[in-house]
Structure formats: structure tokens, C-alpha cells
Tab-separated table of C-alpha atoms in Angstrom:
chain	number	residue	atom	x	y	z
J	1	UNK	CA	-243.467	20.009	126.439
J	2	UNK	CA	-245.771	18.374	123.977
J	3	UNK	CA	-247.072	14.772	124.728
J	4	UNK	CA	-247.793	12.308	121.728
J	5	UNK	CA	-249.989	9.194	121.971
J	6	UNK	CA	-249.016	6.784	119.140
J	7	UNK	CA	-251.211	4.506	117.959
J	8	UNK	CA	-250.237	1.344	116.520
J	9	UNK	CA	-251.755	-1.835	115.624
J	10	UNK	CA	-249.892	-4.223	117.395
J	11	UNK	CA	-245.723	-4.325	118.453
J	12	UNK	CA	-244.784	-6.695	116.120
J	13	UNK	CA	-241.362	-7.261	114.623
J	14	UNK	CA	-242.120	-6.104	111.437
J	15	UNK	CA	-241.213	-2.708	109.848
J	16	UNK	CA	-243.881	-0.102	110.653
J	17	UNK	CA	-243.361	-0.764	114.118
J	18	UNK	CA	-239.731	-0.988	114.335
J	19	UNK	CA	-239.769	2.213	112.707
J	20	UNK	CA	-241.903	3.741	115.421
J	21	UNK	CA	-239.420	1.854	117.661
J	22	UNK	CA	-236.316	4.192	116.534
J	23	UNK	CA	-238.655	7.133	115.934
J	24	UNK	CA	-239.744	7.253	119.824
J	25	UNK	CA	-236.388	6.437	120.870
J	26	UNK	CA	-234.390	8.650	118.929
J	27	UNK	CA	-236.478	12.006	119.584
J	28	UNK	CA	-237.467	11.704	123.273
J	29	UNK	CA	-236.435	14.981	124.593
J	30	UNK	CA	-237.017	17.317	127.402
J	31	UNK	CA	-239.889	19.173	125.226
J	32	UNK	CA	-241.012	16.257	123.720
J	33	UNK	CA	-242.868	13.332	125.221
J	34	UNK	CA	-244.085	9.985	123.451
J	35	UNK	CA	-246.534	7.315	124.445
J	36	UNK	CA	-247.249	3.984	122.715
J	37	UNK	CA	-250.532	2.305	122.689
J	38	UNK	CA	-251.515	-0.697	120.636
J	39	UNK	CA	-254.323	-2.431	119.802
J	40	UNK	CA	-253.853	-5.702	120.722
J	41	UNK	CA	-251.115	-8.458	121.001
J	42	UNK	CA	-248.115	-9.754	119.393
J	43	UNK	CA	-246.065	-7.439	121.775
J	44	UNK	CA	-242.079	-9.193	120.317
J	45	UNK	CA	-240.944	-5.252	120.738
J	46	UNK	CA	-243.064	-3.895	124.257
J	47	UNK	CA	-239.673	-4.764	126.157
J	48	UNK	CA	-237.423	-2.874	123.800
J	49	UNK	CA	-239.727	0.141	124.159
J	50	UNK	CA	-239.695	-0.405	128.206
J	51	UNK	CA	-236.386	-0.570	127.818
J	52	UNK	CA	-235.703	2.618	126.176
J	53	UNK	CA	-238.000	4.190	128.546
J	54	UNK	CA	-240.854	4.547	127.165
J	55	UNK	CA	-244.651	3.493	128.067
J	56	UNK	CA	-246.211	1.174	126.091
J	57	UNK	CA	-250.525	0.454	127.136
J	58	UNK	CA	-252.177	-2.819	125.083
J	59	UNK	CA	-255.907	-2.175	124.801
J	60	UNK	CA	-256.911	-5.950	124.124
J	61	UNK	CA	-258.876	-5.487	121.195
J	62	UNK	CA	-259.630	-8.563	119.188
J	63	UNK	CA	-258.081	-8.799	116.379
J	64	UNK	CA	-260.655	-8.227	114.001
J	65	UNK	CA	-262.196	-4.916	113.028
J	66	UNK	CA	-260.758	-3.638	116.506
J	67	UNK	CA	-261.451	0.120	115.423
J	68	UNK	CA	-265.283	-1.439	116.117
J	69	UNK	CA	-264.501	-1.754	119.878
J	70	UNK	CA	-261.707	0.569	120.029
J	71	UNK	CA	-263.733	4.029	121.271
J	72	UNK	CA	-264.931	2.182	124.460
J	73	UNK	CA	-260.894	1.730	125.521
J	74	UNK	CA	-259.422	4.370	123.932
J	75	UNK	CA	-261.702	7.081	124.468
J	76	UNK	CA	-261.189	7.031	128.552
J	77	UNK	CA	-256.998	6.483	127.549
J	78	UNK	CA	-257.543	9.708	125.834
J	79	UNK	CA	-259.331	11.660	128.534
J	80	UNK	CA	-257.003	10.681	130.890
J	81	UNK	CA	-253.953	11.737	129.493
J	82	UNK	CA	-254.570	14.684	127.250
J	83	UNK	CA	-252.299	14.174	124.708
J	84	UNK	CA	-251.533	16.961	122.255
J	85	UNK	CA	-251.414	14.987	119.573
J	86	UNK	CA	-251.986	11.522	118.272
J	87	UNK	CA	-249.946	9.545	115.865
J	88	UNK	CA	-251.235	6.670	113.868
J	89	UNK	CA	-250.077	3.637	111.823
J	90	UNK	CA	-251.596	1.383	109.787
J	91	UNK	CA	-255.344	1.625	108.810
J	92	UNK	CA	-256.637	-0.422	112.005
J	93	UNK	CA	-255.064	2.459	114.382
J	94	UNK	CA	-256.517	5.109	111.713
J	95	UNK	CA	-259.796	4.396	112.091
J	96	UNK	CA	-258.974	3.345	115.730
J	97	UNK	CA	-258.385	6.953	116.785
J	98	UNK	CA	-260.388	8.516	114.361
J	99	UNK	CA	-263.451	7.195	115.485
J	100	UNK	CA	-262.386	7.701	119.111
J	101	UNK	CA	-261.355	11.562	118.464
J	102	UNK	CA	-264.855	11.717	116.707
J	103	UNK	CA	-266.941	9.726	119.629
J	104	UNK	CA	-264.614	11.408	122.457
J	105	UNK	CA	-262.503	14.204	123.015
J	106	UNK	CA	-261.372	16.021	119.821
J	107	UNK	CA	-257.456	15.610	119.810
J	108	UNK	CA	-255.362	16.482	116.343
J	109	UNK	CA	-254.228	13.314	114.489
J	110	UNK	CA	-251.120	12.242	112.162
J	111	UNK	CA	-251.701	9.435	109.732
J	112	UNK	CA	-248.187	8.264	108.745
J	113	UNK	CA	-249.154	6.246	105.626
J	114	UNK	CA	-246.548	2.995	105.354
J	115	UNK	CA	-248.534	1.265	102.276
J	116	UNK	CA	-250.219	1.811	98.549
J	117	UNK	CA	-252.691	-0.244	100.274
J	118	UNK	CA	-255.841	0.564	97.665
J	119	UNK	CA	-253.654	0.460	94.336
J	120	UNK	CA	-255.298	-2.894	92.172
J	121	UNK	CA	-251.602	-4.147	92.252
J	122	UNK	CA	-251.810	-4.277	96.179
J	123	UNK	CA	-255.057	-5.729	96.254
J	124	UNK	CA	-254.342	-8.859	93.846
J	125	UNK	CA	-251.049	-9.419	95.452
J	126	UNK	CA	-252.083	-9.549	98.552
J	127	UNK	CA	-254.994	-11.504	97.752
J	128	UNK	CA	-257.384	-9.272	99.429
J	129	UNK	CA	-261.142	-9.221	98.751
J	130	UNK	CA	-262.205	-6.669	95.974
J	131	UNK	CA	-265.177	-5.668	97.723
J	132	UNK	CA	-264.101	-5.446	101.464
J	133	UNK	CA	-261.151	-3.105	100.222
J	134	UNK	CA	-263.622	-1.330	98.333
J	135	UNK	CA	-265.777	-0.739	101.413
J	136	UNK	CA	-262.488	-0.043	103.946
J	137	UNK	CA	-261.581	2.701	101.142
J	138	UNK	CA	-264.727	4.404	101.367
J	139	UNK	CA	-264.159	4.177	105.707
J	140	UNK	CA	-260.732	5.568	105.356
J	141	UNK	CA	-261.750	8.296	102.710
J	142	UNK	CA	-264.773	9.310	104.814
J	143	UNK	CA	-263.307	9.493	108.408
J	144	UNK	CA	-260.107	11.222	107.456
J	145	UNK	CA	-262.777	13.762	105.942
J	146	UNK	CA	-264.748	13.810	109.112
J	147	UNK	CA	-261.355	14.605	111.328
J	148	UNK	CA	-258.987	16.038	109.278
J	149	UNK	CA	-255.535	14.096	110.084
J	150	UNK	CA	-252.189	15.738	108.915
J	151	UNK	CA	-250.593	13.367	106.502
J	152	UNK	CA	-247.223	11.903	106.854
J	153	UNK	CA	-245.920	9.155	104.124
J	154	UNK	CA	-243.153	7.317	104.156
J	155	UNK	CA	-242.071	7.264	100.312
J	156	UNK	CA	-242.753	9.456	97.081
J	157	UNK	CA	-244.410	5.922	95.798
J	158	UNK	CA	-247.167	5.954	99.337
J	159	UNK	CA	-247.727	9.453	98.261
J	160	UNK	CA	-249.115	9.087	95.317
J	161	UNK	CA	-251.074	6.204	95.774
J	162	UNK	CA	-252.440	8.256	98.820
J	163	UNK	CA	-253.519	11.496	96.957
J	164	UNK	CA	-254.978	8.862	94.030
J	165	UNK	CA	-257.251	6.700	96.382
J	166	UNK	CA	-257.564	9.115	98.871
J	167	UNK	CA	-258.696	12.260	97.052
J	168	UNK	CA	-256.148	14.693	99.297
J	169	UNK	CA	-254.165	17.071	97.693
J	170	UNK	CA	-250.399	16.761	97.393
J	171	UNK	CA	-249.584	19.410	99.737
J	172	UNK	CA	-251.376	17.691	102.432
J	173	UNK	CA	-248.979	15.156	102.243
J	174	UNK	CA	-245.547	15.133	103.743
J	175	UNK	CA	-242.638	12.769	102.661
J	176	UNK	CA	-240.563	11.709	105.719
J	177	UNK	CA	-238.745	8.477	104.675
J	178	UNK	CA	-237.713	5.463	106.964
J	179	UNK	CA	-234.623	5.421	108.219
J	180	UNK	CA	-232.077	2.789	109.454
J	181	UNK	CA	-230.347	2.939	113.044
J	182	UNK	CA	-227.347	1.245	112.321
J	183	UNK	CA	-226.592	0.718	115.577
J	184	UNK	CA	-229.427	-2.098	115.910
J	185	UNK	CA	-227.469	-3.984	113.438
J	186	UNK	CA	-224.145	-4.497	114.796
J	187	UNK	CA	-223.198	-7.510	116.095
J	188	UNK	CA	-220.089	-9.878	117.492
J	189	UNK	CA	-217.879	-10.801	114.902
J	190	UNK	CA	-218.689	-14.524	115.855
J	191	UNK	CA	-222.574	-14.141	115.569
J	192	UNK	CA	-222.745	-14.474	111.872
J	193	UNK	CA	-220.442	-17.688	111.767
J	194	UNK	CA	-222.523	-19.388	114.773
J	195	UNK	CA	-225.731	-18.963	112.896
J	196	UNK	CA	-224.472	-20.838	110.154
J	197	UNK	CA	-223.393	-23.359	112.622
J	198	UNK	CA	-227.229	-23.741	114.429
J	199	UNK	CA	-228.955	-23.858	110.786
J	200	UNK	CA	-226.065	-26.369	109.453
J	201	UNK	CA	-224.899	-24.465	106.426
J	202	UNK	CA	-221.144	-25.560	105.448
J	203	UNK	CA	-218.550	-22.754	106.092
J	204	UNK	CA	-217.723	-22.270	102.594
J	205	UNK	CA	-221.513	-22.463	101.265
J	206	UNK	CA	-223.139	-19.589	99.158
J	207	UNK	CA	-226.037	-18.409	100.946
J	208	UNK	CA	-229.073	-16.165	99.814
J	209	UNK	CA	-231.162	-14.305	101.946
J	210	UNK	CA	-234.253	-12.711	102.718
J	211	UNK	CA	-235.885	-11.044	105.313
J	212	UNK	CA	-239.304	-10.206	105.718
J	213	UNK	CA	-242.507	-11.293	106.714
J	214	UNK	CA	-243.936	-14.646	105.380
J	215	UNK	CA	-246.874	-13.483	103.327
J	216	UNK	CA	-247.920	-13.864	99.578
J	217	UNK	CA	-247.381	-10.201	98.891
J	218	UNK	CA	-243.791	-10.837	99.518
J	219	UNK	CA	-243.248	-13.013	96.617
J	220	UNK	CA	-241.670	-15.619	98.572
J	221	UNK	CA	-242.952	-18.679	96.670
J	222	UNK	CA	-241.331	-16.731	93.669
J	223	UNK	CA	-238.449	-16.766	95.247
J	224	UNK	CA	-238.852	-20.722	96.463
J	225	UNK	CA	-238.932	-22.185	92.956
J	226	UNK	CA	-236.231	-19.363	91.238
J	227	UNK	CA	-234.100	-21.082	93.921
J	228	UNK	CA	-234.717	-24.628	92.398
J	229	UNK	CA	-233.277	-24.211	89.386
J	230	UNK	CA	-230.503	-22.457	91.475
J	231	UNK	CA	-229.806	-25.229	93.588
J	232	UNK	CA	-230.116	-27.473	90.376
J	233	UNK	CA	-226.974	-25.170	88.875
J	234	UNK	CA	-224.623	-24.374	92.174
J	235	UNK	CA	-224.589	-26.970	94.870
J	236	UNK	CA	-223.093	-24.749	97.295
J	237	UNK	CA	-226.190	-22.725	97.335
J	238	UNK	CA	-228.463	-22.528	100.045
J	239	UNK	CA	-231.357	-20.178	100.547
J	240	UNK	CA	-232.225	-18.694	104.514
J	241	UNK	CA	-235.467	-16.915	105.254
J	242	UNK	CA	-235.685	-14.434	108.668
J	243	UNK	CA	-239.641	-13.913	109.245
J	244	UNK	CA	-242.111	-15.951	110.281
J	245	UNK	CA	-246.102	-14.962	109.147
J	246	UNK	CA	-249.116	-17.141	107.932
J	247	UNK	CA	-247.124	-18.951	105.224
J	248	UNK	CA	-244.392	-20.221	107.280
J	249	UNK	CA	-246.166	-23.982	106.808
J	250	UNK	CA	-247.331	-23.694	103.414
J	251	UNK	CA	-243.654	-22.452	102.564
J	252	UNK	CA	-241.767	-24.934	104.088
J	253	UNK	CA	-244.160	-27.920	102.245
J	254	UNK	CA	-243.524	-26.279	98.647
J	255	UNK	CA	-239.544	-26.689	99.795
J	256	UNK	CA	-240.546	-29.993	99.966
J	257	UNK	CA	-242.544	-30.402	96.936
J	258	UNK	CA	-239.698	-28.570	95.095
J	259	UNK	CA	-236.771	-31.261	96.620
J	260	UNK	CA	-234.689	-28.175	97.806
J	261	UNK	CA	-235.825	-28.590	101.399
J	262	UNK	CA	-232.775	-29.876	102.501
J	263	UNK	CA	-230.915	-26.601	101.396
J	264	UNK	CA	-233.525	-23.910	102.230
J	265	UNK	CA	-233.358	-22.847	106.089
J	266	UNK	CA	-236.557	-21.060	108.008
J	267	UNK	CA	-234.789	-19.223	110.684
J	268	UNK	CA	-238.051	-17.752	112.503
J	269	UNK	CA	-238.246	-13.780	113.767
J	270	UNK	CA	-234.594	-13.476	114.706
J	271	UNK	CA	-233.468	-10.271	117.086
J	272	UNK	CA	-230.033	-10.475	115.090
J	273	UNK	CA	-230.960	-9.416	111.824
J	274	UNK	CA	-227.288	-7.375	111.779
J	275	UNK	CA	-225.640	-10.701	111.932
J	276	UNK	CA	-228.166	-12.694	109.934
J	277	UNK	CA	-226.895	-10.395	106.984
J	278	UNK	CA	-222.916	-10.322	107.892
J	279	UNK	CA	-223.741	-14.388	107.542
J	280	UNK	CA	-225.264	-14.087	104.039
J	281	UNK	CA	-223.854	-13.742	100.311
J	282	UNK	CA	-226.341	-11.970	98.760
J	283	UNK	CA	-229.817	-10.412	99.130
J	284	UNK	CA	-233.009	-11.074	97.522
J	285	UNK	CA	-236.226	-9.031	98.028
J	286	UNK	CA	-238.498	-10.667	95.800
J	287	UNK	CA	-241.463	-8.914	96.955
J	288	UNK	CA	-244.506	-7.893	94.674
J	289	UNK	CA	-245.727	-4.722	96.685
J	290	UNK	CA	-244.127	-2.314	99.151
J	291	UNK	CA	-244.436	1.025	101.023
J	292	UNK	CA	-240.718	1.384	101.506
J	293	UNK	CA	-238.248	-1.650	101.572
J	294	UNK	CA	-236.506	-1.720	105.195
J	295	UNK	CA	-235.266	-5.129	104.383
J	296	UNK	CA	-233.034	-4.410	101.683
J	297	UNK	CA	-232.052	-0.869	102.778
J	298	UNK	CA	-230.764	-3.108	105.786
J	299	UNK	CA	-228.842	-5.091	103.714
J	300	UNK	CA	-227.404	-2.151	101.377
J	301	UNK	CA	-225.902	-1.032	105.062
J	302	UNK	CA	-224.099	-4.124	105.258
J	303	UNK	CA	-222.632	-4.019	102.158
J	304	UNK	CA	-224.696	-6.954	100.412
J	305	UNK	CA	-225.731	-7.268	97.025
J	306	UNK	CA	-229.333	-7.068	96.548
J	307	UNK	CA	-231.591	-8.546	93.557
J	308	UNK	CA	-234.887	-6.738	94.311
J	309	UNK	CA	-238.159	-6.649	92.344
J	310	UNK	CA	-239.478	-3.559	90.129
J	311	UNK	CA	-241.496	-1.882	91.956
J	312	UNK	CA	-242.209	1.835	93.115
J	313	UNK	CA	-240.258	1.899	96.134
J	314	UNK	CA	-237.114	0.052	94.971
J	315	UNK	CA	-237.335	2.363	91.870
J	316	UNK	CA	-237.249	5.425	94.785
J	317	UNK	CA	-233.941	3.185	96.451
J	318	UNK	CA	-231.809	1.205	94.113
J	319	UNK	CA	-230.204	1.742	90.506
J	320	UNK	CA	-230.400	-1.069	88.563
J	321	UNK	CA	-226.663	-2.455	87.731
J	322	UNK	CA	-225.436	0.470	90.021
J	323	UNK	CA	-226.685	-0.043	93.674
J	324	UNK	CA	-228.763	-3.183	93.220
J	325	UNK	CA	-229.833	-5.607	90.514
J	326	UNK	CA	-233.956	-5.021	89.317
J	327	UNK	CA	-235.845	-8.220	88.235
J	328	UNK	CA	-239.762	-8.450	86.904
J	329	UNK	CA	-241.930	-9.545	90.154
J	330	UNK	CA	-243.083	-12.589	90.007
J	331	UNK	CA	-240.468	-13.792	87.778
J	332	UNK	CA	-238.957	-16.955	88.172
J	333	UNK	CA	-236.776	-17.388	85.433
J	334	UNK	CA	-235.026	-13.547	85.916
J	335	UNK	CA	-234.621	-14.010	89.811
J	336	UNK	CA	-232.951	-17.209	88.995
J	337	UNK	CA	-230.961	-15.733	86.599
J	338	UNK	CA	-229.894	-12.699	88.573
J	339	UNK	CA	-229.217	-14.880	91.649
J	340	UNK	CA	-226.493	-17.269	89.416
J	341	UNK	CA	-225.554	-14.213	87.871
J	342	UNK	CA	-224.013	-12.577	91.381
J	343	UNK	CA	-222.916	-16.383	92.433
J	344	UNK	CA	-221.009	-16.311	89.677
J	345	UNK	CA	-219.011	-12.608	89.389
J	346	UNK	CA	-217.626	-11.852	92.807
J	347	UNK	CA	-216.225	-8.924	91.262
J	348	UNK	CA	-219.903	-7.032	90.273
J	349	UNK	CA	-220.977	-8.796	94.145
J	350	UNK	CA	-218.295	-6.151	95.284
J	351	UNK	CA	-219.262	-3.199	93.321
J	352	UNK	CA	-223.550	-3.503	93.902
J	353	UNK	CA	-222.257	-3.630	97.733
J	354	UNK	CA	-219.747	-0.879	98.474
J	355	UNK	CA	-222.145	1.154	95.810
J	356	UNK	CA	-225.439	0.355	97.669
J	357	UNK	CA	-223.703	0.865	101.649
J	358	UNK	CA	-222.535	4.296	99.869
J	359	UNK	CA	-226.479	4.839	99.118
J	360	UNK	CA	-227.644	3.791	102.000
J	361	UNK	CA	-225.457	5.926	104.451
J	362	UNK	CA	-226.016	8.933	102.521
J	363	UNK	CA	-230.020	8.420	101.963
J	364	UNK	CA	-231.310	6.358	104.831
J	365	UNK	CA	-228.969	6.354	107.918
J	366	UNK	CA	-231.042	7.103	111.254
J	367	UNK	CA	-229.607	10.653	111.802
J	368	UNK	CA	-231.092	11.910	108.912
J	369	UNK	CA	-234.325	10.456	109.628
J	370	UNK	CA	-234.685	11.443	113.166
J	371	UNK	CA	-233.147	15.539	111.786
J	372	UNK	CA	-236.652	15.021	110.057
J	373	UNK	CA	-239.109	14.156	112.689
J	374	UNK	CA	-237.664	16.547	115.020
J	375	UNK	CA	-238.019	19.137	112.868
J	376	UNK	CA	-241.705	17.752	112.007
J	377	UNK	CA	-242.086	17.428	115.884
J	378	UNK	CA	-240.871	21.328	116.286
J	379	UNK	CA	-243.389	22.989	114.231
J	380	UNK	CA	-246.429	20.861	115.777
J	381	UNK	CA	-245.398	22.597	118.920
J	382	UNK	CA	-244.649	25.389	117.614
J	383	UNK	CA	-248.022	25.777	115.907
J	384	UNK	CA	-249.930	23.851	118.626
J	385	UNK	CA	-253.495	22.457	118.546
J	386	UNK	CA	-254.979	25.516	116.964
J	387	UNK	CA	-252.418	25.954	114.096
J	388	UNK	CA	-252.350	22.587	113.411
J	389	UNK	CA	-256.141	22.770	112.564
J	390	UNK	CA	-255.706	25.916	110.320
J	391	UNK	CA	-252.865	24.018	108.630
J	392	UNK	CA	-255.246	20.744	107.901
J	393	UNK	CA	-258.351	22.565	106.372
């Protein structure tokens, strides 16, 4: 048996960690062990891990620059379990366990890469300071350097961003893409009609939706005042957000501002994102940077049209008129356009859906993910400790 220690910034019910969620779940064998640790709190998904069996250990670190205070905690974790390996996401867990692994005992490491976090794009959309990134690149750079971490990204578009900011070579990185249980998304035929009841949408209404964190990267103020000159056009429209994130306020007060508050619902973190999507009409992704889309690969599984932005990753998922209609990010005036435009031909609303559920069942359906990672998982055992530190230098 080999034993893996993930390490993961918090359990939050976003998509890095739901795709550690399935990952764990899914591959949890008799030669193959998995603990999670995480950094500090919000913990939304430590019960569904419990629940699936498996062990889940919060080091309450604070919240800022934990990989600072993260040796003292993680260091004895380490000692006293022995894990063969550690896997890490997101940069706080990086430099989390790379520090540790260089303070403490030394312990091979996977970095599964989830964003283009150092492109200029990233940086000005997220609204991140030029000269801390610069500084966090140079961390990140240096310590994967110092311990040598096998590299596991989660798109072609992560992977190149990687080897440019990064300096590794493209055979030191790995493409495993995110995949989709679709069993998390079923639901009772009921759910979908009851949720329109709770966030008082009429039965016959037109609804848009998107799911997703409420950040600026994810172009949801975009997406706010396309949906005013929707609303202005089709008064059956109404527009229903799933997420919650630092926004949430400032959102909801530019509904306001806008006059389409009364036809805009914010629905929170929801468990029942399967029937959140059977209750929607369409999906929009207006996001301005990602590593890989979950959200709309979600919705392509439910058979939803999607109006998504141009960037890397939806250039890796969708075909534009095919699978998925492509708009400029952070344009207003073509996600309004392509939003009336599927409001108003049921008949291409059909197509983009059965097209994009063919897609997504043939590209990104969890048993083709988790082939992946147990194949990945096979060869670290079969190369163990040693091999795996001839196969890094």
C-alpha cells in the first residue's frame, strides 16, 4: 500500500477541492491510501469526506501567509504518519509542504497546478498586486527548485502558463484534466421545480444561470449589467447566481443600482447544484480567467446551453456555435446579445445542449478521470520514493 497526504488550502465548496473530493473518493483502494489535511477553515466539504471514509486533519493556520506557520504543524503531522507521498493544491499548500519537506522530513511532493495564476491577464483580473505576485513568483519558482515536486496540471492552458512563469520544462508537466462525477448531480425530479418555488421565479419564466464563486475574476458584474439590457428586452427573464464569495454584497447593490434586482436571485453555496441546473434555461460563464471551467462542464452534462467567455480553457472545452456559444470577456454588449440570442431560438438551445452533453460524456465524465489518476497513482508505487526522485531531476 502507498499512503498519500493531500494538502489543501481549505475544504471549501469551490472546484479545486471538490475535485480532490471525487479524486480521494473514487481511487481509495486496498493498495492505495489517502489522507486530507487543510490549512485552515471553511470546512462546507470535511463531512462529505468523513462520509466517504476518509480522514480529514485542519491545522488552524490563519489565514494569511499560513505556509509562514505551517512547518511548526505540519512538520510533526508528517513525522507521524510517514506518508509516501504528498499531494498539493493551490499555492498556499505548495509552499505549505514545501517548506515543511525542506524544514522536516524529506517526503516526495505533487503540485497539481489548477490556475495560470502569474499570466498579466490573471493578475489584472483578479486585481492582485503587481508586486506581491511578483515576489510569490519568485517563492514558488525558488522552492519548487529547492524540492523538486512532480508536476500535475489540470489543462493544456495551466500547462503552459506553468512552464512560461515557472521555467520547468514541458515534460515535467503532466496533463490530467478534471473530471465530472455525474452522480453528484442527480437529483429528484421535483428539486428543480421547488427551487424556483423558494427563490419566487414564475413557472414559465426564462432563467439564466451561473455558478461559481463571487469574485471579480469571474466577470460577474459583466454579467450583471449584460443582463439589464436583457431584462429591458424579455420580461420573462430572470438571472440566478449559485456561489457566495467577497462580492456577494457589492453584487447584490449594483442589482440595485441597475433596477433588475427584483429579477436577479442570489441563491448562496447550494449542495444541489444538479438540480440548480435541471431548473435553469441556459448557462452563462462569463468569467475573465480560468484553470479549467467545472461550472460549465457541469452544465454541458445537463444538457444546457452555455454562453462562455474566450478564454484558454473554454477554447480547450467548447466549439463555438457547435458545443457552446464564445463571447469577448468583459463584454457587455456580446453577452447580452448571445443571451437574447438563445432566448430567442429554442431550436439552436437544443442543438448547443445535446452537442455539449455529447462532449462532455465523452471528454470529462468521472471514469475517465479517475482511469487517469489510478494509473498516475500506479506508477508512483510502482517507482516508489527513489524512482520518483530520479524521475524529477
Amino acid at each position: 500500500m502507498i499512503t498519500i497526504l493531500h494538502v489543501v488550502t481549505s475544504l471549501t465548496r469551490a472546484g479545486a477541492e471538490s475535485q480532490l473530493l471525487n479524486i480521494v473518493r473514487n481511487t481509495s483502494s486496498d493498495w492505495l491510501s489517502h489522507t486530507v489535511c487543510y490549512l485552515h477553515p471553511p470546512d462546507d466539504l470535511a463531512a462529505d469526506f468523513r462520509n466517504s471514509g476518509i480522514e480529514t486533519i485542519c491545522l488552524n493556520l490563519p489565514r494569511r501567509r499560513p505556509w509562514l506557520f505551517a512547518p511548526r504543524r505540519l512538520i510533526p503531522l508528517l513525522r507521524a504518519r510517514r506518508p509516501d507521498f504528498i499531494q498539493t493544491r493551490l499555492l498556499d499548500s505548495d509552499l505549505s509542504a514545501r517548506f515543511s519537506t525542506l524544514l522536516g522530513p524529506s517526503i516526495p511532493i505533487i503540485t497539481t497546478l489548477h490556475m495560470p495564476t502569474y499570466d498579466a491577464e490573471t493578475i489584472r483580473a483578479a486585481g492582485w498586486p503587481v508586486y506581491k505576485m511578483a515576489v510569490l513568483k519568485r517563492l514558488d519558482r525558488w522552492t519548487a527548485r529547492a524540492t523538486r515536486p512532480l508536476f500535475i496540471a489540470i489543462s493544456e492552458s495551466v500547462k503552459r502558463s506553468a512552464v512560461r512563469n515557472l521555467g520547468l520544462s514541458p515534460a515535467a508537466v503532466r496533463v490530467i484534466y478534471n473530471s465530472i462525477d455525474q452522480k453528484r448531480l442527480q437529483c429528484d425530479p421535483e428539486e428543480p421545480r421547488r427551487i424556483r418555488r423558494e427563490a419566487g421565479i414564475p413557472a414559465g419564466a426564462f432563467v439564466y444561470l451561473t455558478v461559481g464563486r463571487l469574485s471579480p475574476e469571474k466577470g460577474q458584474s459583466v454579467l450583471l449589467r449584460a443582463f439589464k439590457e436583457v431584462a429591458a428586452a424579455l420580461p420573462d427573464a430572470y438571472l440566478v447566481f449559485v456561489g457566495e464569495g467577497p462580492q456577494a454584497a457589492a453584487h447584490e447593490t449594483l442589482a440595485t443600482e441597475l433596477g433588475t434586482r427584483g429579477r436577479v436571485r442570489f441563491l448562496g453555496n447550494r449542495p444541489d447544484v444538479g438540480a440548480c441546473l435541471e431548473m435553469a434555461d441556459a448557462f452563462v460563464f462569463p468569467s475573465l480567467f480560468e484553470g479549467w471551467g467545472g461550472a460549465p462542464i457541469e452544465a454541458m452534462f445537463k444538457g444546457l446551453p452555455c454562453i462562455v467567455t474566450r478564454i484558454e480553457p473554454n477554447l480547450e472545452t467548447f466549439v463555438d456555435g457547435e458545443t457552446g456559444l464564445f463571447v469577448t470577456p468583459g463584454s457587455e454588449s456580446e453577452l447580452a446579445s448571445a443571451m437574447m440570442k438563445l432566448y430567442r431560438d429554442p431550436d439552436l438551445r437544443r442543438r448547443l445542449g445535446a452537442s455539449a452533453r455529447a462532449a462532455a460524456v465523452e471528454r470529462f465524465d468521472s471514469r475517465q478521470g479517475m482511469r487517469a489518476w489510478t494509473q498516475f497513482y500506479r506508477e508512483l508505487a510502482e517507482m516508489g520514493s527513489a524512482g520518483f526522485r530520479d524521475a524529477t531531476r
